[in-house]
């Protein structure tokens, strides 16, 4: 929504509609419209109405592999509907706008254009500090309102003075209600922007505090601390307590090692020719526990050791 005019459709002249500057991300590919693009609709039908669509087409077929902005013509009808857009594995069409083409018209006005950018069928990419600009939508509504009011006033030319005065009072009230609604909407969007900005500043200040003004030096200190900690672990220089548990026969049944990082419990079992050591590691942080199993089997030439490892989510 922050690039150009978000590919919004704007009436140009005659049967031409301009597609605004913008960028879009659909089907893992970018489309960049870096200049206003004029698209001309086919002539209107003499007797029937239709609805055309300006679409962003992503064609990933081997023969094409190209993105384009084009017009999809609707079917003329006394009750026209939006044209069916392509939705296939390698071919998708996303509606930027629908244009109502009345019977016999020679010019498209803004009131005939229904922009779809920002709707569920062609949604905005949103971010923490991005806002929705509704000026294009308001321009369309105001044009529709003006045309409707003009038509209605022409139809009421035969009304009495009292009827006309009553109707115009109702019109003024509707306009007042509409302006109030827009004001509330703008206030809500401003509140959303302020809340999002506050959240971002809080996060940024936390990151800035961690990095300090000397970013490179602070990061190097963190790297040095990690290297030192791993050195201690590798050479067994971590503080820990080891408890050895024996069974009633004096055979070691388990060994428990406790440190600030984890609790490691190794249990031993034995059958005729097989000895098994199972080590369960419960880290003090994170969401996973780990289990290592070592199976020692007596062979004709000595011993065979098979080791396996699994991780499980903590309960």
Short mmCIF file of C-alpha atoms in Angstrom, two decimals:
data_model
loop_
_atom_site.label_atom_id
_atom_site.label_comp_id
_atom_site.label_asym_id
_atom_site.label_seq_id
_atom_site.Cartn_x
_atom_site.Cartn_y
_atom_site.Cartn_z
CA UNK A 1 0.00 0.00 0.00
CA UNK A 2 2.97 2.35 0.45
CA UNK A 3 4.21 2.13 -3.17
CA UNK A 4 2.77 4.75 -5.56
CA UNK A 5 -1.03 4.60 -5.61
CA UNK A 6 -1.25 0.82 -5.03
CA UNK A 7 -2.34 0.09 -8.64
CA UNK A 8 -5.73 1.76 -8.01
CA UNK A 9 -7.97 2.26 -11.06
CA UNK A 10 -8.82 5.86 -11.99
CA UNK A 11 -11.10 7.05 -14.80
CA UNK A 12 -9.10 8.72 -17.58
CA UNK A 13 -11.07 9.84 -20.63
CA UNK A 14 -13.52 8.12 -22.93
CA UNK A 15 -13.31 4.36 -22.38
CA UNK A 16 -9.82 4.55 -20.88
CA UNK A 17 -8.89 3.72 -17.26
CA UNK A 18 -5.51 4.44 -15.67
CA UNK A 19 -3.84 1.85 -13.42
CA UNK A 20 -1.70 3.57 -10.80
CA UNK A 21 1.94 2.96 -9.90
CA UNK A 22 2.52 0.08 -7.46
CA UNK A 23 4.17 -3.22 -6.62
CA UNK A 24 2.50 -6.59 -5.96
CA UNK A 25 3.66 -9.97 -4.60
CA UNK A 26 1.60 -12.90 -5.84
CA UNK A 27 2.51 -16.56 -6.37
CA UNK A 28 6.14 -16.05 -5.26
CA UNK A 29 6.81 -13.34 -7.86
CA UNK A 30 6.97 -9.53 -7.95
CA UNK A 31 5.06 -7.29 -10.37
CA UNK A 32 6.25 -3.66 -10.55
CA UNK A 33 4.14 -1.07 -12.37
CA UNK A 34 6.55 1.89 -12.39
CA UNK A 35 4.38 4.34 -14.38
CA UNK A 36 0.67 5.09 -14.81
CA UNK A 37 -0.70 2.48 -17.23
CA UNK A 38 -3.67 3.40 -19.46
CA UNK A 39 -5.98 0.51 -20.39
CA UNK A 40 -8.76 1.05 -22.94
CA UNK A 41 -11.99 -0.91 -22.65
CA UNK A 42 -13.90 -2.31 -25.62
CA UNK A 43 -16.86 -0.29 -26.91
CA UNK A 44 -20.06 -0.69 -24.94
CA UNK A 45 -22.94 -2.83 -26.17
CA UNK A 46 -25.82 -0.87 -27.65
CA UNK A 47 -28.54 -2.66 -25.64
CA UNK A 48 -26.94 -4.56 -22.75
CA UNK A 49 -24.70 -3.73 -19.82
CA UNK A 50 -21.53 -5.59 -18.82
CA UNK A 51 -18.82 -5.63 -16.16
CA UNK A 52 -15.16 -5.73 -17.20
CA UNK A 53 -12.20 -6.46 -14.91
CA UNK A 54 -8.70 -5.02 -14.80
CA UNK A 55 -6.55 -7.87 -13.52
CA UNK A 56 -2.99 -8.61 -12.53
CA UNK A 57 -2.21 -11.88 -14.30
CA UNK A 58 0.55 -14.25 -13.14
CA UNK A 59 1.20 -16.78 -15.91
CA UNK A 60 3.79 -19.36 -14.84
CA UNK A 61 3.25 -21.77 -17.74
CA UNK A 62 6.42 -22.88 -19.53
CA UNK A 63 5.31 -21.18 -22.75
CA UNK A 64 4.70 -17.76 -21.13
CA UNK A 65 6.32 -17.20 -17.68
CA UNK A 66 5.20 -13.56 -17.55
CA UNK A 67 3.20 -11.17 -15.34
CA UNK A 68 0.85 -8.66 -16.97
CA UNK A 69 -1.93 -6.17 -16.27
CA UNK A 70 -4.80 -6.70 -18.68
CA UNK A 71 -8.56 -6.35 -19.19
CA UNK A 72 -10.92 -9.30 -18.92
CA UNK A 73 -14.20 -8.55 -20.73
CA UNK A 74 -17.49 -9.39 -19.10
CA UNK A 75 -20.55 -10.84 -20.82
CA UNK A 76 -23.23 -8.30 -21.88
CA UNK A 77 -26.49 -8.86 -20.01
CA UNK A 78 -29.49 -7.05 -18.63
CA UNK A 79 -28.20 -8.15 -15.21
CA UNK A 80 -24.39 -8.26 -15.67
CA UNK A 81 -22.06 -10.08 -13.28
CA UNK A 82 -18.31 -9.96 -12.70
CA UNK A 83 -16.34 -12.00 -15.25
CA UNK A 84 -14.84 -15.32 -14.16
CA UNK A 85 -11.09 -14.97 -13.57
CA UNK A 86 -8.45 -17.64 -14.16
CA UNK A 87 -7.49 -19.68 -11.10
CA UNK A 88 -5.30 -22.57 -12.18
CA UNK A 89 -2.07 -24.06 -10.80
CA UNK A 90 0.08 -22.09 -13.27
CA UNK A 91 -2.28 -19.22 -14.16
CA UNK A 92 -3.90 -16.80 -11.73
CA UNK A 93 -5.75 -13.52 -12.31
CA UNK A 94 -6.19 -11.12 -9.38
CA UNK A 95 -8.78 -8.30 -9.76
CA UNK A 96 -7.43 -4.76 -9.39
CA UNK A 97 -10.81 -3.22 -10.29
CA UNK A 98 -14.21 -4.01 -11.77
CA UNK A 99 -15.67 -1.51 -14.26
CA UNK A 100 -19.41 -1.19 -14.96
CA UNK A 101 -19.91 -0.53 -18.69
CA UNK A 102 -23.46 0.63 -19.25
CA UNK A 103 -25.30 0.12 -22.52
CA UNK A 104 -24.41 2.76 -25.11
CA UNK A 105 -21.95 4.70 -22.90
CA UNK A 106 -18.90 6.35 -24.46
CA UNK A 107 -17.14 7.39 -21.26
CA UNK A 108 -16.20 5.69 -18.00
CA UNK A 109 -16.51 7.77 -14.81
CA UNK A 110 -14.98 7.08 -11.41
CA UNK A 111 -18.41 6.01 -10.14
CA UNK A 112 -18.29 3.09 -12.60
CA UNK A 113 -15.04 1.76 -11.11
CA UNK A 114 -15.01 -0.53 -8.07
CA UNK A 115 -11.42 -0.83 -6.87
CA UNK A 116 -10.60 -4.26 -5.40
CA UNK A 117 -7.11 -3.44 -4.12
CA UNK A 118 -7.17 -3.96 -0.37
CA UNK A 119 -10.04 -6.47 -0.43
CA UNK A 120 -9.82 -10.19 0.31
CA UNK A 121 -9.42 -11.01 -3.40
CA UNK A 122 -6.49 -8.60 -3.80
CA UNK A 123 -5.27 -7.80 -0.26
CA UNK A 124 -2.69 -5.30 0.92
CA UNK A 125 0.63 -6.50 2.30
CA UNK A 126 0.56 -5.11 5.85
CA UNK A 127 3.34 -4.15 8.26
CA UNK A 128 3.80 -2.59 11.69
CA UNK A 129 3.91 1.06 10.60
CA UNK A 130 1.92 0.87 7.37
CA UNK A 131 -1.53 2.43 7.10
CA UNK A 132 -4.42 2.07 4.66
CA UNK A 133 -5.05 5.07 2.41
CA UNK A 134 -8.79 5.31 1.70
CA UNK A 135 -8.65 8.51 -0.43
CA UNK A 136 -9.27 6.55 -3.65
CA UNK A 137 -12.30 4.84 -2.14
CA UNK A 138 -13.68 8.14 -0.82
CA UNK A 139 -13.22 9.71 -4.28
CA UNK A 140 -15.31 6.92 -5.79
CA UNK A 141 -18.02 7.26 -3.13
CA UNK A 142 -18.20 11.05 -3.60
CA UNK A 143 -18.52 10.66 -7.38
CA UNK A 144 -21.27 8.08 -6.94
CA UNK A 145 -23.02 10.37 -4.45
CA UNK A 146 -22.85 13.36 -6.79
CA UNK A 147 -24.23 11.41 -9.76
CA UNK A 148 -27.01 9.89 -7.66
CA UNK A 149 -27.97 13.30 -6.23
CA UNK A 150 -28.06 14.89 -9.70
CA UNK A 151 -30.24 12.11 -11.10
CA UNK A 152 -32.58 12.27 -8.14
CA UNK A 153 -32.92 16.05 -8.35
CA UNK A 154 -33.82 15.74 -12.02
CA UNK A 155 -36.45 13.12 -11.18
CA UNK A 156 -37.97 15.35 -8.51
CA UNK A 157 -38.40 18.39 -10.74
CA UNK A 158 -42.16 17.96 -10.52
CA UNK A 159 -42.26 17.87 -6.71
CA UNK A 160 -43.90 20.57 -4.66
CA UNK A 161 -41.75 23.02 -2.70
CA UNK A 162 -42.49 21.21 0.58
CA UNK A 163 -41.62 17.80 -0.88
CA UNK A 164 -38.37 19.15 -2.31
CA UNK A 165 -37.42 20.85 0.95
CA UNK A 166 -38.12 17.67 2.94
CA UNK A 167 -36.09 15.57 0.57
CA UNK A 168 -33.09 17.94 0.57
CA UNK A 169 -33.15 17.98 4.37
CA UNK A 170 -32.94 14.19 4.32
CA UNK A 171 -30.04 14.38 1.84
CA UNK A 172 -28.16 16.79 4.10
CA UNK A 173 -28.65 14.46 7.06
CA UNK A 174 -27.31 11.50 5.05
CA UNK A 175 -24.26 13.53 4.05
CA UNK A 176 -23.68 14.53 7.68
CA UNK A 177 -23.94 10.90 8.80
CA UNK A 178 -21.53 9.83 6.09
CA UNK A 179 -18.93 12.45 7.03
CA UNK A 180 -19.25 11.41 10.69
CA UNK A 181 -18.69 7.77 9.73
CA UNK A 182 -15.58 8.65 7.71
CA UNK A 183 -14.24 10.69 10.62
CA UNK A 184 -14.69 7.76 13.02
CA UNK A 185 -12.98 5.43 10.53
CA UNK A 186 -10.02 7.80 10.13
CA UNK A 187 -9.73 8.17 13.91
CA UNK A 188 -9.76 4.38 14.36
CA UNK A 189 -7.04 4.00 11.75
CA UNK A 190 -4.97 6.74 13.37
CA UNK A 191 -5.31 4.99 16.75
CA UNK A 192 -4.22 1.70 15.14
CA UNK A 193 -1.17 3.41 13.60
CA UNK A 194 -0.22 5.01 16.93
CA UNK A 195 -0.55 1.70 18.80
CA UNK A 196 1.52 -0.11 16.17
CA UNK A 197 4.14 2.62 16.25
CA UNK A 198 4.33 2.37 20.05
CA UNK A 199 4.84 -1.40 19.86
CA UNK A 200 7.57 -0.95 17.25
CA UNK A 201 9.38 1.74 19.26
CA UNK A 202 9.29 -0.46 22.37
CA UNK A 203 10.77 -3.38 20.42
CA UNK A 204 13.36 -1.14 18.73
CA UNK A 205 14.48 0.42 22.01
CA UNK A 206 14.95 -3.08 23.45
CA UNK A 207 17.10 -4.11 20.49
CA UNK A 208 19.00 -0.82 20.60
CA UNK A 209 19.69 -1.38 24.29
CA UNK A 210 21.15 -4.78 23.53
CA UNK A 211 23.33 -3.50 20.73
CA UNK A 212 24.32 -0.19 22.40
CA UNK A 213 25.95 2.58 20.39
CA UNK A 214 29.00 0.40 19.67
CA UNK A 215 27.17 -2.25 17.63
CA UNK A 216 30.26 -4.08 16.38
CA UNK A 217 31.93 -4.09 19.80
CA UNK A 218 28.81 -5.28 21.60
CA UNK A 219 28.22 -8.08 19.12
CA UNK A 220 31.85 -9.18 19.44
CA UNK A 221 31.47 -9.30 23.22
CA UNK A 222 28.40 -11.54 22.86
CA UNK A 223 30.30 -13.80 20.43
CA UNK A 224 33.26 -14.00 22.84
CA UNK A 225 30.93 -14.93 25.72
CA UNK A 226 29.37 -17.75 23.65
CA UNK A 227 32.80 -19.06 22.60
CA UNK A 228 34.00 -19.05 26.21
CA UNK A 229 30.88 -20.86 27.43
CA UNK A 230 31.22 -23.55 24.73
CA UNK A 231 34.89 -24.01 25.63
CA UNK A 232 33.92 -24.66 29.25
CA UNK A 233 31.27 -27.18 28.17
CA UNK A 234 33.61 -29.00 25.77
CA UNK A 235 36.31 -29.48 28.39
CA UNK A 236 33.92 -30.30 31.22
CA UNK A 237 34.64 -27.12 33.19
CA UNK A 238 30.99 -26.50 34.11
CA UNK A 239 29.89 -26.71 37.75
CA UNK A 240 27.74 -29.78 38.29
CA UNK A 241 26.84 -32.51 40.78
CA UNK A 242 26.94 -36.21 39.94
CA UNK A 243 24.96 -38.78 41.92
CA UNK A 244 25.61 -42.50 41.40
CA UNK A 245 22.76 -44.84 42.38
CA UNK A 246 23.34 -48.57 43.01
CA UNK A 247 20.79 -51.35 43.26
CA UNK A 248 20.59 -53.95 46.08
CA UNK A 249 23.28 -56.09 44.44
CA UNK A 250 25.78 -53.23 44.32
CA UNK A 251 25.41 -52.81 40.53
CA UNK A 252 25.24 -49.17 39.30
CA UNK A 253 21.68 -48.65 38.09
CA UNK A 254 21.75 -44.94 37.25
CA UNK A 255 23.89 -41.78 37.19
CA UNK A 256 22.33 -38.32 37.63
CA UNK A 257 24.28 -35.19 36.58
CA UNK A 258 22.81 -31.81 37.60
CA UNK A 259 24.08 -28.46 36.30
CA UNK A 260 22.65 -25.02 35.58
CA UNK A 261 22.10 -26.09 31.96
CA UNK A 262 20.32 -29.43 32.35
CA UNK A 263 19.60 -32.55 34.38
CA UNK A 264 21.03 -35.69 32.74
CA UNK A 265 19.87 -39.09 33.99
CA UNK A 266 21.53 -42.25 32.65
CA UNK A 267 20.02 -45.63 33.52
CA UNK A 268 21.59 -49.04 32.88
CA UNK A 269 19.90 -52.34 32.11
CA UNK A 270 21.41 -55.72 31.30
CA UNK A 271 20.27 -59.02 29.83
CA UNK A 272 22.29 -62.08 28.89
CA UNK A 273 24.28 -60.58 26.02
CA UNK A 274 22.99 -57.00 25.86
CA UNK A 275 23.74 -53.95 28.03
CA UNK A 276 21.74 -50.76 27.49
CA UNK A 277 22.52 -47.20 28.68
CA UNK A 278 19.67 -44.71 28.30
CA UNK A 279 20.42 -41.04 28.92
CA UNK A 280 17.53 -38.59 29.33
CA UNK A 281 18.54 -34.90 29.15
CA UNK A 282 16.14 -32.23 30.41
CA UNK A 283 17.53 -28.73 29.54
CA UNK A 284 16.68 -25.85 31.88
CA UNK A 285 15.58 -23.76 28.85
CA UNK A 286 13.92 -24.51 25.53
CA UNK A 287 10.95 -26.69 24.62
CA UNK A 288 12.64 -30.04 23.93
CA UNK A 289 13.98 -32.98 25.93
CA UNK A 290 16.55 -35.38 24.51
CA UNK A 291 17.11 -39.12 24.87
CA UNK A 292 20.25 -41.01 23.82
CA UNK A 293 20.29 -44.80 23.85
CA UNK A 294 23.48 -46.91 23.65
CA UNK A 295 23.07 -50.68 23.19
CA UNK A 296 26.16 -52.86 23.75
CA UNK A 297 25.89 -56.39 22.33
CA UNK A 298 28.38 -59.21 22.83
CA UNK A 299 29.74 -60.63 19.57
CA UNK A 300 32.15 -63.42 18.71
CA UNK A 301 34.99 -60.95 18.20
CA UNK A 302 34.15 -58.55 21.03
CA UNK A 303 31.36 -55.96 21.35
CA UNK A 304 29.06 -53.97 19.05
CA UNK A 305 27.71 -50.57 20.15
CA UNK A 306 24.58 -49.12 18.52
CA UNK A 307 23.61 -45.55 19.44
CA UNK A 308 20.40 -43.66 18.68
CA UNK A 309 19.01 -40.24 19.54
CA UNK A 310 15.53 -38.67 19.70
CA UNK A 311 14.06 -35.37 20.85
CA UNK A 312 10.57 -34.83 22.33
CA UNK A 313 8.56 -31.80 23.37
CA UNK A 314 8.45 -31.05 27.08
CA UNK A 315 5.19 -31.90 28.80
#
